[in-house]
Coordinates of C-alpha atoms in Angstrom, one line a residue:
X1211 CA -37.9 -268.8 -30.6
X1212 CA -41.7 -269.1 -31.3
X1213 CA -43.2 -272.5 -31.4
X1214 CA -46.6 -273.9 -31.1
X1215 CA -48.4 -274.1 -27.9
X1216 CA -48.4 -277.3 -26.0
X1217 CA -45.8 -278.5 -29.1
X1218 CA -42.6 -279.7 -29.3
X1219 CA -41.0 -278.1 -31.5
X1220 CA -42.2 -275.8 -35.3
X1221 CA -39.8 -275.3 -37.6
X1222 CA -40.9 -272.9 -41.2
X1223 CA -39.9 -271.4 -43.8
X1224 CA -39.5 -267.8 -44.1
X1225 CA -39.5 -265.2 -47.0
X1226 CA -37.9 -261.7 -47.3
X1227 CA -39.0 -259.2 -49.0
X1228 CA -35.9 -256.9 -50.3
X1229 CA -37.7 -253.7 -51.5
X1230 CA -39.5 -253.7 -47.4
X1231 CA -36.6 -255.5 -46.0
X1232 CA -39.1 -257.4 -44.0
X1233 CA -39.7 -261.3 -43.1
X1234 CA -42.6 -263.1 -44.4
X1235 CA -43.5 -266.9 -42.7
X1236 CA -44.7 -269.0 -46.2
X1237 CA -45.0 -272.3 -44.2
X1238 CA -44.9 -274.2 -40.5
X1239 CA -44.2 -278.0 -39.2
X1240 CA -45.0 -278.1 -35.6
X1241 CA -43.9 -281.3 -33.8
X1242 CA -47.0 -281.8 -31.1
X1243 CA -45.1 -284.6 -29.3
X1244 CA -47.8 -287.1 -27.8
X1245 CA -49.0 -284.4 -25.9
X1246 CA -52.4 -283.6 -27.1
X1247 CA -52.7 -287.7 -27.3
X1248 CA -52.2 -287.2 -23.8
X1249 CA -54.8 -284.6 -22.8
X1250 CA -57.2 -286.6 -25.1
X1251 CA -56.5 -289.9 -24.7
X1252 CA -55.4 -290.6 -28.6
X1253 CA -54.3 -294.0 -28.6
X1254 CA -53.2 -296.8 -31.0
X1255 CA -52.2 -300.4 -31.4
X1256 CA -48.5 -300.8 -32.3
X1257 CA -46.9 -304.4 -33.5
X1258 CA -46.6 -305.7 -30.8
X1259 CA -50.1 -305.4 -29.9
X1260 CA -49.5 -303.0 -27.0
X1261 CA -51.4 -299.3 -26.7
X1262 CA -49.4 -296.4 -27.2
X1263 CA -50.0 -292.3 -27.5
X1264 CA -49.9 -291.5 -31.0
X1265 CA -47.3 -288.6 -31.9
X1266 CA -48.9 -285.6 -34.1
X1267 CA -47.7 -283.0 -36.1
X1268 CA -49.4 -279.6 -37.6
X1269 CA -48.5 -278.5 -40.7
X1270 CA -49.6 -275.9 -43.3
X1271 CA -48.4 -273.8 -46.2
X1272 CA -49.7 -270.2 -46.2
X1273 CA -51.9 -268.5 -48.6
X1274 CA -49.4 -265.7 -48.3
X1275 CA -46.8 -267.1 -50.3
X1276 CA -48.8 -266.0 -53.7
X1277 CA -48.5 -262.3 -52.1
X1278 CA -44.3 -263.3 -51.3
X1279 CA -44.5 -265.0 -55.2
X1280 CA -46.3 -261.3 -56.5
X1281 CA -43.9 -259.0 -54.7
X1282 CA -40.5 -261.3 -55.0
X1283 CA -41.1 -261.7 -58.8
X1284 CA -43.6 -258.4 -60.1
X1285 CA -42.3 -255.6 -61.6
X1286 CA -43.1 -252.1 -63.0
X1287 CA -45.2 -253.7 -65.4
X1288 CA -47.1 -256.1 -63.5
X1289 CA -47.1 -259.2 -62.2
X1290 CA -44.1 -261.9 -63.7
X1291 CA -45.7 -265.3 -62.8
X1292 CA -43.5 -268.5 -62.6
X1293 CA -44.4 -270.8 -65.5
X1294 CA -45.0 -273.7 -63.1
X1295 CA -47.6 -271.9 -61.5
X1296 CA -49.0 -269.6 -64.3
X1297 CA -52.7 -270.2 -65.4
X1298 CA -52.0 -269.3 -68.4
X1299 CA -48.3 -270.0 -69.6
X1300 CA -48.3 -268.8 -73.2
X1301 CA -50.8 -266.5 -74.9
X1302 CA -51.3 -266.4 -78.5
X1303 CA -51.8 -263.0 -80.0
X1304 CA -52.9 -262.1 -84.0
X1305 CA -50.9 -259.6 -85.1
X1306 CA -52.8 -258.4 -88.4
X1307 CA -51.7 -255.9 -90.7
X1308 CA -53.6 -253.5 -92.6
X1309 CA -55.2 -255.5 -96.0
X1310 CA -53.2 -258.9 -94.6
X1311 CA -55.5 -262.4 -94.3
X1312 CA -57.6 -262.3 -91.0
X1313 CA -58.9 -265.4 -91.3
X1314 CA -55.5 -267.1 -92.0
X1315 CA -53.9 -265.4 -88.6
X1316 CA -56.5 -266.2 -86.5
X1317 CA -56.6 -270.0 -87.8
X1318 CA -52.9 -270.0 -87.2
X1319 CA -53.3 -268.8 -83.5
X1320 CA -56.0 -271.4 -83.4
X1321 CA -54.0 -274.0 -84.7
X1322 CA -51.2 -272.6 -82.2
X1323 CA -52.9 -273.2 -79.0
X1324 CA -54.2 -276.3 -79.9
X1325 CA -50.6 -277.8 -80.5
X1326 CA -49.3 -276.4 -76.8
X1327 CA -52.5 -277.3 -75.2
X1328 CA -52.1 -281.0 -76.9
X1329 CA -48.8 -281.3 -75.5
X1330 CA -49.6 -280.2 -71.7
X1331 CA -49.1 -276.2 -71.9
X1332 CA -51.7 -274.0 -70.9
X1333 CA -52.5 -271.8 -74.0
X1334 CA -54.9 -269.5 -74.7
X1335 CA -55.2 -266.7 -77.4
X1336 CA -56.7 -263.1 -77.6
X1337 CA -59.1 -262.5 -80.4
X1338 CA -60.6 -259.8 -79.6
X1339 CA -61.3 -257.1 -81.9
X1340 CA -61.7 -253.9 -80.0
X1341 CA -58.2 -254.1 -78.9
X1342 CA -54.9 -253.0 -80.6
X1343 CA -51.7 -255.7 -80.5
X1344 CA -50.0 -253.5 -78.8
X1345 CA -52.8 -253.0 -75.7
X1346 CA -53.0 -256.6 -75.5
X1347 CA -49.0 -256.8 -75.1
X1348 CA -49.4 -254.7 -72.1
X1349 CA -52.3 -256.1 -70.8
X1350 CA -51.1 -260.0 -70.7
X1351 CA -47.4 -258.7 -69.6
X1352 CA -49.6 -256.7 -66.4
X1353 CA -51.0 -260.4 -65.9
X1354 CA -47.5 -262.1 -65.7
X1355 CA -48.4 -264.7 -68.8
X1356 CA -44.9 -266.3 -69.3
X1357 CA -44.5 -266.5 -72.9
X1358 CA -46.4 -264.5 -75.3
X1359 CA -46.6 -265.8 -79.0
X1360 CA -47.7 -262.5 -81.8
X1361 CA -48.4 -264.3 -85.1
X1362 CA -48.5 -261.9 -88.5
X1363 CA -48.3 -262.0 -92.0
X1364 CA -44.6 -262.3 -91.8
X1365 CA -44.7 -265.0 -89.5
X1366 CA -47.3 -267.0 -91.9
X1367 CA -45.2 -266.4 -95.0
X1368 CA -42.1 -267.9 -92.8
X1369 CA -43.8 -270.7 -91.3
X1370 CA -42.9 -269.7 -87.8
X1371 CA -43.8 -267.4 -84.3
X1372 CA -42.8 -264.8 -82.7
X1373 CA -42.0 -265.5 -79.1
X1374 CA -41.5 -263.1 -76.6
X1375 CA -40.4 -263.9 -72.8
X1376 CA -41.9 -262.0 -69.9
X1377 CA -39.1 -262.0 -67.6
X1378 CA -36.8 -260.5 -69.4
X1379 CA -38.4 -259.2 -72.8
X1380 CA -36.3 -261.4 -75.0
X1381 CA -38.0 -262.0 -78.7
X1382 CA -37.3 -265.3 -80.2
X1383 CA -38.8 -266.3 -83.9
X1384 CA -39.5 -270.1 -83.8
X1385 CA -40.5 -272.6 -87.0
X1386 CA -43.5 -274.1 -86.5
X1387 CA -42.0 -277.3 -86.9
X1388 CA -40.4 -276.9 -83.4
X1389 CA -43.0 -274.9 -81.9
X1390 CA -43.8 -277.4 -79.0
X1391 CA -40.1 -278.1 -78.4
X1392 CA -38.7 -274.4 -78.0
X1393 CA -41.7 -273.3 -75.7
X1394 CA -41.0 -276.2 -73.1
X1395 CA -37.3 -275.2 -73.1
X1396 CA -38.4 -271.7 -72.7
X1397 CA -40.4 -272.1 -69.8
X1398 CA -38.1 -274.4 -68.5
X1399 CA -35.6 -271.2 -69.0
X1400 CA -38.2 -268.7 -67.2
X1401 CA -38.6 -271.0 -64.4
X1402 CA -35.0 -271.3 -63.7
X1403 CA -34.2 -267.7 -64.4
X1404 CA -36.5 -266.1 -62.1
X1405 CA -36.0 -268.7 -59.2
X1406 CA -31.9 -267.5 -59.5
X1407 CA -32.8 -263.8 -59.8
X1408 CA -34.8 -264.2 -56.9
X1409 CA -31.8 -266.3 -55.0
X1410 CA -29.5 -263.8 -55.8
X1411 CA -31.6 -260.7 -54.4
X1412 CA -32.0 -262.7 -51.0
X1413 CA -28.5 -263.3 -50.6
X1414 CA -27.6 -260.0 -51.2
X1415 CA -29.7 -259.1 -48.8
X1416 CA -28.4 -261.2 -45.9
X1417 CA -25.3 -259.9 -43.7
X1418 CA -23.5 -260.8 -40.9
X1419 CA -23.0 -259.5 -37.3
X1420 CA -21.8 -260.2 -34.8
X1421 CA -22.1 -256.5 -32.1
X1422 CA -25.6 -254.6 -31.3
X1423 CA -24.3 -251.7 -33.4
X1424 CA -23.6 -253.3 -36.4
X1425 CA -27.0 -255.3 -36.1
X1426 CA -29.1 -252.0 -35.4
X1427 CA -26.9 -249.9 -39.1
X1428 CA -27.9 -253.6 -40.5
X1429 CA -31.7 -253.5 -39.4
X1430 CA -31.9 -249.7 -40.9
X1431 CA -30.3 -250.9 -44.1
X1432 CA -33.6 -253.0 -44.7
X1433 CA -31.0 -256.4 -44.2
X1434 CA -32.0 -259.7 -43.2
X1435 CA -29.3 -260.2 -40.6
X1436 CA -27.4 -263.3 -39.1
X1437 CA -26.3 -263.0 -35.9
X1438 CA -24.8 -264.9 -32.9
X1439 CA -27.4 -265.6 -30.7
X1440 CA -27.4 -266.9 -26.1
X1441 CA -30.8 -268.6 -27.1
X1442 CA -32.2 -267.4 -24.2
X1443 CA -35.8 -266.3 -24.5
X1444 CA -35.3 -262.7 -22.6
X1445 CA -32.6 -261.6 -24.6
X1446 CA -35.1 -261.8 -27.7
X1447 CA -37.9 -259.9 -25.8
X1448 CA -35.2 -257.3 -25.3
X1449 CA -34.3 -256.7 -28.5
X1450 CA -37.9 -256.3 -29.6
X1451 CA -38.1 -253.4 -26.7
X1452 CA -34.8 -252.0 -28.1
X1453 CA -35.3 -251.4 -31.4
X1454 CA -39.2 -251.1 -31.2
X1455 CA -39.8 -247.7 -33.8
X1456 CA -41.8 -246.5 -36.7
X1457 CA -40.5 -249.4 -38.3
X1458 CA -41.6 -251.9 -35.7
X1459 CA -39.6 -254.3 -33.6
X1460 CA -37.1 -256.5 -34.8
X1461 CA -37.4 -260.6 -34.0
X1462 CA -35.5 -264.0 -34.8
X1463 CA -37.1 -265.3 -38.5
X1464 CA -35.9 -268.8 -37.3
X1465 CA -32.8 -270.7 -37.0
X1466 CA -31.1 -272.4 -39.8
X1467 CA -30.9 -276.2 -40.2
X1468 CA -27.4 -275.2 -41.7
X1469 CA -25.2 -273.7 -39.4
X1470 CA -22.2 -271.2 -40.2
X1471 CA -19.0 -272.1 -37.9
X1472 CA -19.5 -270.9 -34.5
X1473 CA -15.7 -270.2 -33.7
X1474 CA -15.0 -270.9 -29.5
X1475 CA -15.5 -267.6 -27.6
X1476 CA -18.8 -266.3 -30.2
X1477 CA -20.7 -263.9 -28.2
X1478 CA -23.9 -263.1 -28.3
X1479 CA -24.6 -260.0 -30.6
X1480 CA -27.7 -258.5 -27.9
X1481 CA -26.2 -260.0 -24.7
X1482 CA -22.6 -260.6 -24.5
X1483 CA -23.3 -264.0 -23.4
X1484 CA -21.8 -267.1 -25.0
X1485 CA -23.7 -267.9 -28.2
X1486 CA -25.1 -271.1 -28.3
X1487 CA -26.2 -270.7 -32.2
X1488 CA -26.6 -268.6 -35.3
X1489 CA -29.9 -266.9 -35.9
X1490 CA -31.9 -264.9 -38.6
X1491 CA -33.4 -261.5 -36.9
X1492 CA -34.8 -258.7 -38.9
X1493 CA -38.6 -257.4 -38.9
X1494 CA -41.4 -259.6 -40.5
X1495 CA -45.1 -259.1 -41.6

């Protein structure tokens, strides 16, 4: 298993990618021990007054998880952004008919953004002229906006919105009265939605092992596979060499903090050796 140089110990989390059926590290902890205090002479004064190495740690969460976040949630359209993170989480859009009251519509989106923005959403609206509805609709769903509000001369007359979700395409018509309500549920349904979606694809994703045979069909299925693993450094090394291709060489993702029953007599999928623990392989970015 990798770890950092001179460190203890690095533990991570990884990504996968279904559609590539690849690995993608989103964040590291490396456990430096006292040894750089060592090599340094990084010292400090505990409570009892007596000088001791200080223990460090290295830690860091990857600008690549927005590319794991794009490709894990996007879709034909575009990009479907989770409300928590989103810029922009609801986007207000006139919707005016031929002869209908401009100036009423667009004080209504006005009055619209200013309500969610009061209340802690980011809101914005697009006024702009030279664009059909219906342009706009694809343009803010390519940008992955959460929620997008139309308001017409319908919507006036009823005292209410249309609300339409981006990760599914559900249209909802909400009174005014409960604008700010509905919308945080809303997101709060988005959120929640796409995080299980995106649970559910990586499960389905994972298999088991437990012989080189079904590990290679498994690795050429685009899987993210758990395996019995000796733990010994060589045996990995070997694996890269043996299944090193077009598709490049397959590598342990990291370990699991929780670990599936090892049953007594587990062998090691690559060696035939008694496995020592239960590992994540597959190929990674």
């Amino acid at each position: 298993m990798e770890k950092f140089a001179g460190g203890l110990y690095t533990t991570s989390v990884e990504a996968f990618i279904p559609n590539t059926g690849r690995g993608i590290q989103g964040a590291t902890s490396h456990c430096l021990g006292q040894n750089f205090a060592k090599m340094f002479d990084i010292t400090f004064e505990n409570e009892k007054g007596v000088r001791e190495m200080v223990w460090q740690n290295s830690w860091a969460y990857t600008t690549r998880s927005i590319g794991v976040m794009v490709m894990t949630h996007g879709d034909d359209k575009g990009l479907v952004l989770p409300p928590k993170v989103a810029p922009i989480q609801v986007i207000v859009i006139p919707v005016p008919y031929k002869d209908a009251d401009t100036t009423a519509i667009k004080g209504a989106c006005e009055s619209t953004v200013y309500t969610l923005d009061q209340s802690g959403i980011r809101a914005d609206q697009d006024t702009r002229e030279n664009y059909s509805p219906g342009w706009k609709y694809s343009h803010w769903e390519m940008k992955g906006v959460p929620l997008r509000i139309e308001i017409g001369p319908k919507d006036l007359a009823n005292k209410q919105v249309r609300v339409v979700r981006r990760d599914n395409g559900a249209k909802v018509d909400i009174p005014v009265t409960n604008l700010v309500e509905e919308v945080k549920v809303l997101l709060d349904e988005i959120q929640k939605n796409l995080f299980k979606t995106a649970q559910e694809k990586r499960d389905a994703c994972v298999h088991v092992v437990n012989t080189w045979d079904e590990f290679t069909t498994a690795l050429n299925n685009k899987k993210l596979i758990l395996a019995p693993w000796c733990d010994e450094e060589e045996i990995e090394k070997n694996v890269k060499t043996r299944t090193k291709g077009e598709l490049g060489a397959a590598k342990t993702l990291c370990t699991p903090f929780e670990q599936p029953e090892l049953p007594e007599g587990t062998l090691c999928f690559a060696s035939g050796k008694p496995a020592k623990k239960w590992s994540f392989w597959g190929r990674s970015y």
